[in-house]
Amino acid sequence: MEGSYIPDSEPTTRTLLRRLLDTEDPHTPRGRQSTRASARRTPLETPFSMRLRSQTKTTTRRHSHGARSIGRLAHIQTSGRLKEQTPRTLLENILLTAPESSMVVPESALKPVPAPQVVQSPSGESSRGSLELQLPELKPPTTLAPGLLLALGKRKQRLRLSEFQQGVDQELPLSPEPHGNAGASSLTSSLNLALATPPVPQSVQRPGLARRPPTRRAVDVGAFLQDLQDTSVALALPDTVLEDTQPFSQPLIGRSPNVRHSLPCPSSSAERTVGRRTQSSGPRLQNNSPGRPDQLLVGKAEEVDALAVGFPNTSNSSSGEDGLQPLQDGVGEEAEDVMEESLRSPELTSITLEFQQARQLEFLEPAQPTSTAVLPPEPLSARRPPRARTAGPRLRQDPYKTGLSHYAKLFSFYTKMPMEKAALEMVEKCLDKYFQHLCDDLEVFAAHAGRKTVRPEDLELLLRRQGLVTDQVSLHVLVERHLPLQYRQLLIPCAFSGNTVFPAQ
Amino acid sequence: MALSTTVSQSKRIKRKAPRGFLKRIFKRQKPHLRLESSCDLLVHLNCLLFIRRLAEESRANACKNKCGIIKDQHVLAAAKVILKKSRG
């Protein structure tokens, strides 16, 4: 088909239809050949027309076609080929009679108008007059019309389009209404798309037709920083900004306010460890909850000291030398991390481990800003008891028992008879004895073969000695009988493609 | 196409072998010995066969005493016999 000259991006049925009808027109550039082609096009046309009629949104189509029908009218009437009652002619009548302005004016007003006209034979003049009247009132596209406009012959198209655009501009404030009234929002969106296609540098100049830019609120960095500062004391910040000796200074800076107030340490004990971080202690004192007992601080102090010792580049921090203030601030930051880490995991013994975890925490911290302030005491207390409890002999008994009871259940399944509980316990005792015997035997067999590893050959020998594997019944037979398929695959060597055998022998 | 040593097909196996349990038992009993991976399953096979024999023997004992329920003396008597048999 010759839709090539139509710059539509979407080959909808309407556009295809338009193309079909365009080629009908003897006055369009390609009209001459359409007369010959029309004969073979009518069969093609019929599915389109039938589809059109079956669609529920006929009104919008009519409206869309109506825009062009003005131009078409003249051609069709002069051509005089109209009036055989083919689907094509009926469709043309639809196009002709559909009012031009329907896309613009609210649909409810227009629907009754085109409906009776469609059924009747085309009365071209009257409809054309109505169309022309309605043309200037064109409103922003709610239907296909603009897209179909493009499909018109270019001369007429330009004229109509310009008029249409003017109408659009005039009716711009009314645009939301017809959108709502159109009731074919999907069509409108498609139309908007269609309008955006080529002849449409004009749409750029017509702001009403352009898509609305997404309204995004810019992140208010100032408010964000303000929030940060509100949660911490202002003088904490310059501290962290100054020292930049740590590799993870970025998260530190953002995090330090949180660290400060998330570390609960009473003022008295803090002085000892904080002697070198006079500035940082201030905010901490103010922000920390006094609930934390001193023991934590003692531990922290020790760890801090240990940490300071661990640092090769720092002096003895506990002495509180101000000469190394920047370094100590750095150390203080690390120690803070450690102390905070110690809060969360008081049972960690190795400083390096804590330090690493503190570093990990640093990365975690920015994700959880101020909420951590309240949290640290609680999860800490909740976490301690599970860790303190050690696994006693209780655990040792349980899995052994459960494993045995697993086999005891199989026992009751095999007997197919009701059993007493005492009998089940007896079975478990027997199983216990059996396992001991089994291990001894396997050890003997492996030692006999000069090995320290038990291999399947030992197991086969054991089964043979037990009388389960005989000359008539081989091991593979037993495996196939009693084990599920997945285990069978693992045990019995089988040939696979690629000249391989699994499991390898 | 060699399959992996893990179970390949469906994730769910009916009547799974408690491989970890068996390995733990062996390790606890003979810590100086090592157990190969496929021996695990053969040990499980051995257990199944042992329990099957034990169950049949106990059922026979219970039927001999004309009991509808298997009692622990039935099981005990059966265990004596079967343990002797599977001594290897």
XYZ file of C-alpha atoms in Angstrom:
593
model
C 0.000 0.000 0.000
C 1.092 3.473 -0.499
C 1.097 4.719 2.940
C 4.634 5.772 2.478
C 3.883 9.342 1.837
C 1.910 9.620 4.970
C 4.227 10.538 7.779
C 2.255 8.736 10.407
C 4.273 6.950 12.974
C 1.555 4.590 14.033
C -0.153 2.462 11.426
C -3.547 2.383 13.059
C -6.588 1.243 11.272
C -7.662 4.775 10.924
C -4.509 5.844 9.227
C -4.640 2.883 6.949
C -8.158 3.753 6.160
C -7.147 7.243 5.414
C -4.569 6.080 3.080
C -7.048 3.961 1.327
C -9.432 6.770 0.911
C -6.778 9.173 -0.094
C -5.800 7.084 -2.962
C -9.370 7.213 -4.085
C -9.173 10.864 -4.642
C -8.411 11.672 -8.253
C -7.170 15.119 -7.322
C -4.457 14.025 -4.975
C -1.058 13.519 -6.502
C -1.493 9.835 -6.749
C -5.134 9.909 -7.483
C -4.770 8.694 -11.035
C -3.622 5.308 -10.165
C -6.051 4.987 -7.366
C -8.885 4.598 -9.799
C -7.248 1.492 -11.072
C -6.198 0.406 -7.637
C -9.484 1.062 -6.047
C -10.957 -1.995 -7.577
C -8.503 -4.197 -5.844
C -8.642 -2.124 -2.755
C -12.259 -2.641 -2.036
C -11.726 -6.093 -0.683
C -9.033 -4.676 1.496
C -11.280 -1.910 2.510
C -14.045 -4.072 3.762
C -12.259 -5.474 6.750
C -11.266 -1.994 7.748
C -14.677 -0.621 7.419
C -16.203 -3.495 9.253
C -13.717 -3.107 11.954
C -14.456 0.530 12.164
C -18.090 -0.034 12.530
C -17.628 -2.661 15.106
C -15.539 -0.419 17.207
C -17.334 1.473 19.818
C -15.504 4.637 19.379
C -17.055 5.424 16.099
C -17.820 8.931 17.082
C -14.262 9.866 17.566
C -13.356 8.414 14.270
C -16.055 10.243 12.591
C -14.814 13.333 14.172
C -11.359 12.634 13.073
C -12.401 11.927 9.601
C -14.531 14.955 9.604
C -11.578 17.220 9.632
C -10.522 16.030 6.312
C -13.892 15.572 4.875
C -14.086 19.154 3.853
C -11.289 18.684 1.480
C -12.639 15.375 0.432
C -16.064 16.592 -0.223
C -15.082 18.669 -3.140
C -13.104 15.853 -4.673
C -15.651 13.246 -4.164
C -18.471 15.254 -5.470
C -16.626 16.279 -8.531
C -15.415 12.794 -9.134
C -18.950 11.559 -9.063
C -17.969 8.001 -8.343
C -19.735 7.951 -5.140
C -22.848 6.321 -5.316
C -22.547 2.632 -5.534
C -23.402 1.197 -2.198
C -20.104 -0.362 -1.404
C -18.559 -0.343 1.996
C -16.140 2.157 0.682
C -18.824 4.572 -0.234
C -20.559 4.110 3.025
C -17.377 4.827 4.818
C -16.840 7.903 2.796
C -20.259 9.011 3.684
C -19.386 8.598 7.263
C -16.387 10.727 6.797
C -18.291 13.304 4.954
C -21.117 13.578 7.295
C -19.143 13.500 10.466
C -18.976 16.986 11.851
C -15.650 18.645 11.726
C -15.668 20.146 15.119
C -16.592 17.065 17.057
C -13.111 16.507 18.297
C -13.079 19.913 19.731
C -16.525 20.423 21.054
C -17.578 18.180 23.925
C -18.641 14.906 22.548
C -21.957 14.748 24.239
C -23.128 17.663 22.218
C -21.935 16.183 19.029
C -22.832 12.569 19.319
C -26.441 12.878 18.416
C -25.540 15.055 15.498
C -23.409 12.679 13.495
C -25.419 9.601 14.397
C -28.436 10.264 12.251
C -26.273 11.542 9.487
C -24.328 8.362 9.235
C -27.361 6.330 8.492
C -28.717 8.581 5.807
C -27.310 8.960 2.406
C -24.770 11.637 2.298
C -26.100 15.082 2.006
C -22.878 16.656 1.220
C -23.795 20.297 1.125
C -25.490 20.551 4.393
C -22.894 18.553 6.156
C -20.145 20.516 4.584
C -21.679 23.681 5.700
C -21.971 22.430 9.205
C -18.437 21.210 9.051
C -17.136 24.478 7.880
C -18.943 26.276 10.559
C -17.562 24.106 13.173
C -14.056 24.178 11.919
C -12.967 27.408 13.549
C -14.128 26.101 16.841
C -11.635 23.384 16.823
C -10.258 22.675 20.197
C -7.210 20.802 21.309
C -7.231 17.309 20.004
C -9.043 14.765 21.953
C -9.386 12.308 19.132
C -7.599 11.117 16.115
C -8.305 14.127 14.035
C -4.884 15.687 14.122
C -3.193 12.499 13.202
C -5.606 11.971 10.423
C -5.235 15.496 9.369
C -1.717 14.720 8.539
C -2.836 12.064 6.204
C -4.737 14.520 4.088
C -3.502 15.876 0.857
C -0.806 18.197 1.847
C -2.254 21.406 0.532
C -5.558 20.987 2.169
C -3.890 19.549 5.129
C -1.761 22.532 5.763
C -4.691 24.809 5.522
C -6.767 22.838 7.886
C -3.963 22.317 10.215
C -3.170 25.950 10.518
C -6.743 26.743 11.137
C -6.863 23.976 13.584
C -3.842 25.235 15.396
C -5.402 28.635 15.672
C -8.425 27.081 17.088
C -6.245 25.214 19.480
C -4.662 28.349 20.685
C -7.926 30.017 21.204
C -9.420 27.150 22.998
C -6.436 26.306 25.029
C -7.957 26.958 28.438
C -10.802 24.659 27.599
C -8.519 21.792 26.876
C -9.084 19.852 30.100
C -12.797 19.752 29.554
C -12.990 18.072 26.241
C -10.398 15.702 27.442
C -12.618 14.661 30.218
C -15.689 14.592 28.085
C -14.139 12.697 25.293
C -14.316 9.525 27.200
C -11.625 8.075 25.066
C -8.583 8.923 26.974
C -6.511 6.338 25.302
C -7.407 7.767 21.973
C -6.550 11.193 23.115
C -3.184 10.121 24.214
C -2.650 8.413 20.919
C -3.781 11.538 19.201
C -1.421 13.616 21.156
C 1.251 11.319 19.963
C 0.079 11.574 16.433
C 0.088 15.280 16.621
C 3.631 15.221 17.739
C 4.708 13.663 14.467
C 6.298 15.517 11.611
C 4.353 18.430 10.269
C 4.476 19.433 13.802
C 7.169 21.854 14.430
C 4.116 23.877 15.005
C 3.330 22.016 18.135
C 6.535 23.220 19.592
C 5.300 26.706 19.196
C 1.954 25.760 20.593
C 2.529 25.173 24.232
C -0.922 23.870 24.737
C -0.252 20.880 22.586
C 3.051 19.990 24.094
C 3.281 17.525 26.853
C 3.506 18.988 30.263
C 6.990 18.662 31.701
C 7.106 16.511 34.771
C 7.017 18.567 37.856
C 9.812 17.479 40.028
C 10.652 19.057 43.239
C 14.304 19.710 43.550
C 15.911 18.313 46.597
C 16.309 21.021 49.080
C 19.835 20.510 50.143
C 19.669 23.334 52.554
C 16.734 21.873 54.396
C 18.413 18.528 54.466
C 21.535 19.903 55.998
C 19.477 21.858 58.399
C 17.824 18.703 59.556
C 21.157 17.133 59.979
C 22.353 19.937 62.097
C 19.257 20.067 64.152
C 19.884 16.623 65.396
C 23.393 17.345 66.418
C 25.102 20.188 68.010
C 26.539 22.652 65.649
C 30.014 22.567 66.953
C 30.378 18.918 66.280
C 30.444 19.539 62.625
C 33.530 21.646 62.231
C 35.417 18.975 64.064
C 34.767 16.324 61.575
C 35.299 18.585 58.670
C 38.739 19.429 59.886
C 40.160 16.004 60.192
C 40.379 14.131 57.006
C 42.910 11.509 57.788
C 40.454 8.668 57.634
C 39.783 6.861 54.412
C 36.096 6.911 55.069
C 35.805 10.537 55.847
C 32.737 11.043 53.734
C 30.426 8.851 55.668
C 32.073 10.059 58.789
C 31.121 13.595 58.159
C 27.566 12.774 57.495
C 27.530 10.323 60.253
C 29.317 12.063 62.993
C 26.259 13.880 64.272
C 24.497 10.568 64.529
C 27.461 9.013 66.158
C 27.571 11.745 68.659
C 24.107 11.459 69.844
C 23.819 7.768 69.386
C 26.603 7.133 71.781
C 25.153 7.221 75.187
C 27.814 7.832 77.736
C 27.481 9.668 80.903
C 29.563 12.711 81.190
C 31.759 11.620 84.048
C 33.172 8.538 82.475
C 33.378 10.170 79.138
C 35.896 12.625 80.391
C 38.521 10.026 80.820
C 38.368 8.717 77.357
C 37.384 11.964 75.862
C 40.168 13.930 77.287
C 41.667 14.218 73.919
C 38.484 14.948 72.166
C 37.334 17.870 74.142
C 35.169 19.233 71.441
C 33.471 16.058 70.511
C 32.723 15.218 74.057
C 30.665 18.336 74.441
C 27.984 17.370 72.028
C 28.075 13.833 73.199
C 27.471 14.835 76.713
C 24.561 16.860 75.761
C 22.954 14.438 73.435
C 23.501 11.149 75.102
C 21.027 9.494 77.289
C 22.325 9.071 80.764
C 20.967 5.595 80.981
C 24.106 3.782 80.003
C 25.926 2.350 82.958
C 29.532 3.080 83.535
C 30.641 -0.387 82.790
C 30.184 0.217 79.154
C 32.325 3.231 79.362
C 34.963 1.335 81.165
C 34.977 -1.177 78.430
C 34.987 1.577 75.918
C 37.802 3.268 77.632
C 39.830 0.129 77.536
C 39.073 -0.433 73.960
C 39.802 3.095 73.135
C 43.131 2.767 74.819
C 43.792 -0.446 73.080
C 42.829 1.116 69.849
C 45.093 3.980 70.462
C 47.846 1.558 71.170
C 47.015 -0.257 68.031
C 47.462 2.847 65.991
C 51.069 3.165 65.040
C 50.806 6.764 64.162
C 49.219 8.101 67.260
C 50.690 8.830 70.567
C 49.339 7.547 73.774
C 45.898 8.910 73.499
C 44.865 8.513 77.038
C 47.325 11.129 78.024
C 45.292 13.638 76.098
C 47.959 15.439 74.246
C 46.651 18.390 72.441
C 49.623 18.663 70.232
C 48.306 15.865 68.147
C 44.839 17.183 68.233
C 43.987 16.663 64.595
C 45.385 13.169 64.646
C 43.658 12.461 67.841
C 40.497 13.715 66.411
C 41.018 11.161 63.768
C 41.749 8.632 66.392
C 38.796 9.865 68.247
C 36.644 9.219 65.275
C 37.928 5.719 65.035
C 37.587 5.230 68.699
C 34.110 6.532 68.480
C 33.392 3.961 65.912
C 34.910 1.382 68.117
C 33.001 2.568 71.079
C 29.840 2.549 69.170
C 30.664 -0.849 67.923
C 31.368 -1.909 71.440
C 27.924 -0.764 72.347
C 26.463 -3.050 69.846
C 28.673 -6.018 70.459
C 30.195 -5.950 73.858
C 31.422 -9.436 73.531
C 33.882 -8.783 70.785
C 37.324 -9.163 72.049
C 39.649 -8.354 69.243
C 40.058 -4.702 68.592
C 40.844 -5.176 64.981
C 37.669 -7.043 64.499
C 35.772 -4.259 66.130
C 37.533 -1.753 64.078
C 36.576 -3.463 60.894
C 33.071 -3.751 62.032
C 33.086 -0.136 62.947
C 34.100 0.626 59.442
C 31.301 -1.472 58.142
C 29.019 0.325 60.481
C 30.124 3.547 58.993
C 28.720 2.515 55.734
C 25.584 1.306 57.331
C 25.112 4.373 59.371
C 24.371 6.890 56.660
C 21.448 4.771 55.734
C 19.970 5.008 59.159
C 20.335 8.520 60.338
C 18.633 9.727 63.405
C 16.534 6.740 64.221
C 19.549 4.944 65.552
C 19.649 7.273 68.459
C 16.917 5.478 70.272
C 17.716 2.073 68.999
C 21.224 1.292 70.222
C 20.335 0.568 73.831
C 17.417 -1.653 72.994
C 18.823 -4.010 70.387
C 21.894 -4.275 72.463
C 20.053 -5.535 75.470
C 17.938 -7.760 73.310
C 20.927 -9.205 71.552
C 23.018 -9.998 74.552
C 21.102 -12.859 76.108
C 21.061 -15.091 73.034
C 24.750 -14.697 72.622
C 25.575 -15.343 76.228
C 23.796 -18.672 76.260
C 26.110 -21.514 75.332
C 25.140 -24.758 73.671
C 25.037 -27.377 76.348
C 24.561 -31.142 76.230
C 20.945 -30.478 75.374
C 21.824 -29.807 71.780
C 23.941 -32.868 71.607
C 21.100 -35.130 72.539
C 18.449 -33.669 70.360
C 19.728 -34.186 66.859
C 20.848 -37.661 67.701
C 17.436 -38.483 68.997
C 15.715 -36.928 66.076
C 17.852 -38.885 63.679
C 17.055 -42.105 65.431
C 13.378 -41.346 65.591
C 13.503 -40.807 61.870
C 14.449 -44.407 61.440
C 12.012 -45.503 64.110
C 9.221 -44.008 62.111
C 10.348 -46.066 59.178
C 10.208 -49.089 61.435
C 6.588 -48.534 62.255
C 5.920 -48.042 58.573
C 7.491 -51.300 57.688
C 5.622 -53.317 60.267
C 2.228 -51.963 59.212
C 1.002 -52.689 62.696
C 0.297 -50.478 65.653
C 3.157 -50.140 68.037
C 3.656 -49.116 71.615
C 5.764 -46.168 72.543
C 8.045 -48.440 74.528
C 8.586 -50.512 71.467
C 9.674 -47.432 69.579
C 12.211 -46.584 72.212
C 13.445 -50.117 72.100
C 13.899 -49.718 68.392
C 15.963 -46.613 68.952
C 18.202 -48.450 71.371
C 18.703 -51.164 68.832
C 19.583 -48.622 66.231
C 22.142 -47.131 68.531
C 23.789 -50.470 68.957
C 23.574 -51.086 65.273
C 25.397 -47.898 64.444
C 28.192 -48.759 66.775
C 28.601 -52.128 65.166
C 28.504 -50.526 61.776
C 31.268 -48.082 62.473
C 33.469 -50.754 63.958
C 33.024 -52.974 60.992
C 33.805 -50.228 58.566
C 36.901 -49.336 60.464
C 38.073 -52.904 60.331
C 37.415 -53.146 56.639
C 39.191 -49.940 55.844
C 42.159 -50.922 57.978
C 42.233 -54.262 56.240
C 42.529 -52.461 52.926
C 45.207 -50.210 54.374
C 43.113 -47.121 54.092
C 41.929 -44.455 56.437
C 38.959 -43.553 54.357
C 35.868 -45.629 54.118
C 34.977 -46.338 50.540
C 31.971 -47.871 48.835
C 33.834 -51.125 48.486
C 33.889 -51.418 52.222
C 30.204 -50.897 52.346
C 29.627 -53.511 49.740
C 31.715 -55.960 51.659
C 29.708 -55.204 54.752
C 26.448 -55.809 52.961
C 27.793 -59.031 51.610
C 28.803 -60.231 55.006
C 25.425 -59.307 56.341
C 23.848 -61.522 53.787
C 22.003 -58.804 52.044
C 24.092 -58.925 48.919
C 24.409 -62.342 47.420
C 25.390 -63.775 44.114
C 21.799 -63.491 43.053
C 21.173 -60.064 44.477
C 23.812 -57.497 43.746
C 24.353 -54.180 45.356
C 22.956 -52.316 42.415
C 19.752 -54.252 42.669
C 19.391 -53.273 46.276
C 20.115 -49.694 45.477
C 17.498 -49.654 42.813
C 14.968 -51.231 45.069
C 15.283 -49.139 48.131
C 16.762 -45.814 47.302
C 15.093 -42.943 45.491
C 16.104 -42.070 41.977
C 18.332 -39.191 42.865
C 20.506 -41.351 45.042
C 20.502 -44.074 42.489
C 22.004 -41.709 40.010
C 24.781 -40.915 42.385
C 25.593 -44.466 43.235
C 25.257 -46.528 40.119
C 27.639 -45.640 37.327
C 25.782 -44.766 34.216
C 27.003 -43.799 30.781
C 26.169 -40.344 29.535
C 26.620 -38.560 26.285
C 30.059 -37.383 25.391
C 31.591 -40.719 26.306
C 31.417 -40.053 30.004
C 30.399 -42.193 32.895
C 28.973 -40.771 36.039
C 29.933 -41.342 38.758
C 33.436 -41.922 37.560
C 34.860 -45.289 38.320
C 27.157 -34.534 30.440
C 28.317 -35.330 33.912
C 25.917 -34.597 36.674
C 26.969 -32.920 39.808
C 27.359 -34.813 42.982
C 24.354 -33.038 44.427
C 20.881 -34.171 43.707
C 20.002 -32.887 40.331
C 16.363 -33.357 39.574
C 13.610 -32.219 41.785
C 14.467 -30.396 44.929
C 12.192 -32.536 46.992
C 13.145 -36.100 47.563
C 10.770 -38.459 49.208
C 12.410 -40.340 52.017
C 15.502 -38.303 52.140
C 18.600 -39.770 53.600
C 19.803 -37.896 56.675
C 23.278 -37.579 55.331
C 24.430 -35.066 57.835
C 23.195 -37.133 60.685
C 24.962 -40.224 59.444
C 28.173 -38.391 58.867
C 28.034 -36.898 62.327
C 27.523 -40.298 63.889
C 30.458 -41.752 62.065
C 32.653 -38.850 62.994
C 31.672 -39.066 66.599
C 32.409 -42.755 66.746
C 35.549 -42.825 64.616
C 37.031 -39.409 64.423
C 40.221 -40.709 62.886
C 38.416 -42.108 59.908
C 36.952 -40.406 56.936
C 33.791 -41.196 55.100
C 33.358 -40.728 51.416
C 30.397 -38.917 50.035
C 28.621 -41.769 48.332
C 29.239 -44.069 51.295
C 26.742 -41.916 53.094
C 23.979 -43.213 50.938
C 25.123 -46.770 51.214
C 25.077 -46.514 54.961
C 21.558 -45.219 54.688
C 20.704 -48.156 52.516
C 22.159 -50.429 55.095
C 20.061 -48.840 57.798
C 16.934 -49.220 55.751
C 17.588 -52.852 55.186
C 18.368 -53.393 58.838
C 15.178 -51.744 59.967
C 13.186 -53.633 57.407
C 14.504 -56.906 58.691
C 13.933 -55.823 62.265
C 10.377 -54.814 61.534
C 9.540 -58.042 59.816
C 11.013 -60.017 62.640
C 9.095 -58.062 65.253
C 5.906 -58.441 63.306
C 6.470 -62.133 63.167
C 7.058 -62.185 66.911
C 3.922 -60.234 67.599
C 1.879 -62.477 65.384
C 3.359 -65.474 67.092
C 2.093 -64.186 70.394
C -1.159 -63.375 68.737
C -0.850 -59.733 69.610
C -2.292 -57.029 67.485
C 0.245 -54.585 68.781
C 3.960 -54.746 68.679
C 5.371 -54.658 72.129
C 8.864 -53.954 73.182
C 9.593 -57.571 74.117
C 8.791 -58.498 70.560
C 11.172 -55.893 69.380
C 13.790 -56.963 71.846
C 13.674 -60.543 70.800
C 13.786 -59.550 67.186
C 16.708 -57.248 67.768
C 18.745 -59.993 69.318
C 18.429 -62.054 66.209
C 18.906 -59.367 63.671
C 21.820 -57.725 65.369
C 23.563 -61.033 65.380
C 22.853 -61.407 61.726
C 24.059 -57.960 60.738
C 27.204 -58.097 62.718
C 29.356 -58.701 59.701
